[in-house]
Amino acid sequence: MAVAGEPPLDNTNTHTNPMEAEAAHGEAAEDLENNSLHQPLLKRNATLSASHLAMVGAKVSHIESLDYEINENDLFKQDWRSRSKVQVFQYIFLKWKLAFLVGLLTGLVATVINLAAENIAGYKILVVSHYVEQKRYMAGLSMLTGSNFLLTLIATVLVVFFAPTAAGPGIPEIKAFLNGIDTPNMFGAPTLIVKIFGSIGAVAAGLDLGKEGPLVHIGTCIASLLGQGGTDKYRLKWRWLRLMNNDRDRRDLITCGASAGVCAAFRAPVGGVLFALEEVATWWRSALLWRTFFSTAVVVVVLRAFIEFCSTGKCGLFGNGGLIMFDVSNVTVRYHMMDIIPVAIIGLIGGVLGSLYNYLLHKVLRLYSLINEKGKLAKILLSLTVSLFTSVCMYGLPFLVSCTKCDSSLPSSVCPTTGRTGNFKRFNCPDGYYNDLASLLFSTNDDAVRNIFSTNTPKEFHAFPLLIYFGLYCILGLFTFGIAVPSGLFLPIILMGSAYGRLLGLAMGGYTNIDQGLFAVLGAASLMAGSMRMTVSLCVIFLELTNNLLLLPITMLVLLIAKSVGDCFNKSIYEIILELKGLPFLDANPEPWMRNVTVGELADVKPPLVSLRGVEKVSRIVDVLKNTTYNGFPVIDDDAVTPSGQSTRELHGIILRAHIVAVLKKKWFLKEPKRTEEWQVREKFTWAELAERDTNFEQVAISKHEMEMYVDLHPFTNRTPYTVIEDMSAAKAMVLFRQVALRHMLIVPKYQGDGIYPVIGILTRQDLRAHNILSVFPHLAKSKAREKQK
């Protein structure tokens, strides 16, 4: 299957029999147009290529690949030759300036979201606690459910009616974009605005979700808007900014935005860089490493400035809350060889529970997709139902727990807690007692993390409340993710993992030297590794959270065990979501059986190749554009002359549909079929204009007289496309395709000579996906089964 807009670019010489080839392709194009959106996302065909559909936001959209490859045509080469050293410096300086702005704006937005969500949630909890202390229980329940209901309604309405792409964390779509997949409307201004206000409403509503995932998406939206100079309708026309309006530079900026988002969520600059490197980015280089690190450094400076400002009490009652930080730098971490056993058990449990969580969440998301298909009202009702269930559980469950007497060694102002933060919430208990379950449920999300992570508190939390807390957040974590609000997976997984980590710490009792709070940290790390399958970035994030290098060895051990165990059962949660949405993500490692099929065999099962001459008739170009949805066409010169003076066919390169449309829109036509001079092209076109991804051909009006004219395609053709020999295995071709971030890969014949067409076909992203190859070559599944048995 091929990506929409770049389906089967293969396989026969249309110039030898153009009418037959065009007719054959006309049938293929007709099939693509008749492809109903109600059909399965991954359509099975007798041929390898087909138009691909995927879920983006609330719509089923045609998916295309991005042009990450450098298009080395005449205009590009002239543009680089004509740039002076000063202009090159200005271009590089612009990249660093944009990286700085990405970090600055992401830090500011993260601060606003954090302060707003913490203060709204904090004041709401204070009012409800006041009602409970006065034994006005129904008033407290009404206040909690009503305020959460309203906040959830606001967040859901914003998402459903204004920006459906703002729902969820956005990280799977970011991974897809950086893998080379164009995800429509994922980084626009409406998505950014709804993501900000929707995150505030959803987090303040007490839903079991976090703002960490949405912050990553917010960072990438800011980066994308800065890189293209604004929205699609309103853009800055500064000449230097237009040079950034290409897929390669936009990809680098979005990578900086993803790193800045993680840094803003956890105040972990190095962890943010490593998260982008390990989890979201497919393509990486040293210059990008420096810019992402620069962006995260700016974020940390902004956050630190606001934390110092809020420490004076100018940011509301809860101004010091949020920005998850668990500093145990002053805690002496002691562990012996025997402590490796409970640490390994935590990793094992994290891997098993993480894979189980992924499996159950996959089932829930499939159920939610059926509900969401009912329409906008169904999405709103689903979100409100989850909100009501969450509110009732948060309010009612603490009444099941008996009160605990405060430790006499603690100051009376600390236990029970009556202010904004603290581990000893009084709730329904008399003076001198506290409710340990209410201490976790009646706190803002970040404060709950600090409470359960707190060290030197061996008797503060008891087994029964922790068990209820763990079970509740497992249920809420499954049923909250997937509703139509901005949501993140980091915080729910941290809270679930910390609960069973602390439970294990209680069970170990005096058999270990590790503090119960550190057990909670290790439990959170293990569940995150078991579900998300990250290791290095998670390790650094937790080290930056705890600020204690002594935790490094046991944290590494937990993460490695949890990831290894989880990999034995299923894929990571983000990969599962990618598959559910139908996004054609290319994995890093090909299947072993892909070495048993060659790219030439893939070309044989694709529809006919459509190619163009170097100097082509306008009518021929118009027919090709109307009757195909391809985004790339090989350019063949029939009368090329070799150095020895012989005439032969030559593969001149590949031309993109967007460049052909640009030529037709400017009506750069010739009366006679001849090649033009380079200076003539430069007078009419610039490289910045060709960077636009405009493939809308319907608005081009061409007269009958112009149909008989010609176009010289040579100046716009990429003369150095990536090619593979027809005997290359599909596995090796896929590795090359992914690592170089290609959109098209030309297949050339093994033997060259007269009568042999210079190109056999073109491979696209869909052609190299494992399950698409199996749909055409089912016998390979048998070899796949044999490999598993071995």
PDB file of C-alpha atoms in Angstrom, residues 591-593 774 780-790:
ATOM      1  CA  GLU A 591      11.163  -8.136  10.079  1.00  0.00           C
ATOM      2  CA  PRO A 592      13.741 -10.912   9.437  1.00  0.00           C
ATOM      3  CA  TRP A 593      11.554 -12.493   6.727  1.00  0.00           C
ATOM      4  CA  LEU A 774       2.374  -9.956   3.822  1.00  0.00           C
ATOM      5  CA  LEU A 780       6.134 -15.117   3.698  1.00  0.00           C
ATOM      6  CA  ALA A 781       3.899 -15.547   6.738  1.00  0.00           C
ATOM      7  CA  LYS A 782       4.908 -19.213   6.841  1.00  0.00           C
ATOM      8  CA  SER A 783       8.580 -18.311   7.079  1.00  0.00           C
ATOM      9  CA  LYS A 784       7.617 -15.797   9.762  1.00  0.00           C
ATOM     10  CA  ALA A 785       5.920 -18.554  11.770  1.00  0.00           C
ATOM     11  CA  ARG A 786       8.950 -20.823  11.411  1.00  0.00           C
ATOM     12  CA  GLU A 787      11.225 -18.070  12.715  1.00  0.00           C
ATOM     13  CA  LYS A 788       9.020 -17.674  15.789  1.00  0.00           C
ATOM     14  CA  GLN A 789       9.147 -21.425  16.447  1.00  0.00           C
ATOM     15  CA  LYS A 790      12.925 -21.336  16.397  1.00  0.00           C
TER      16      LYS A 790
END
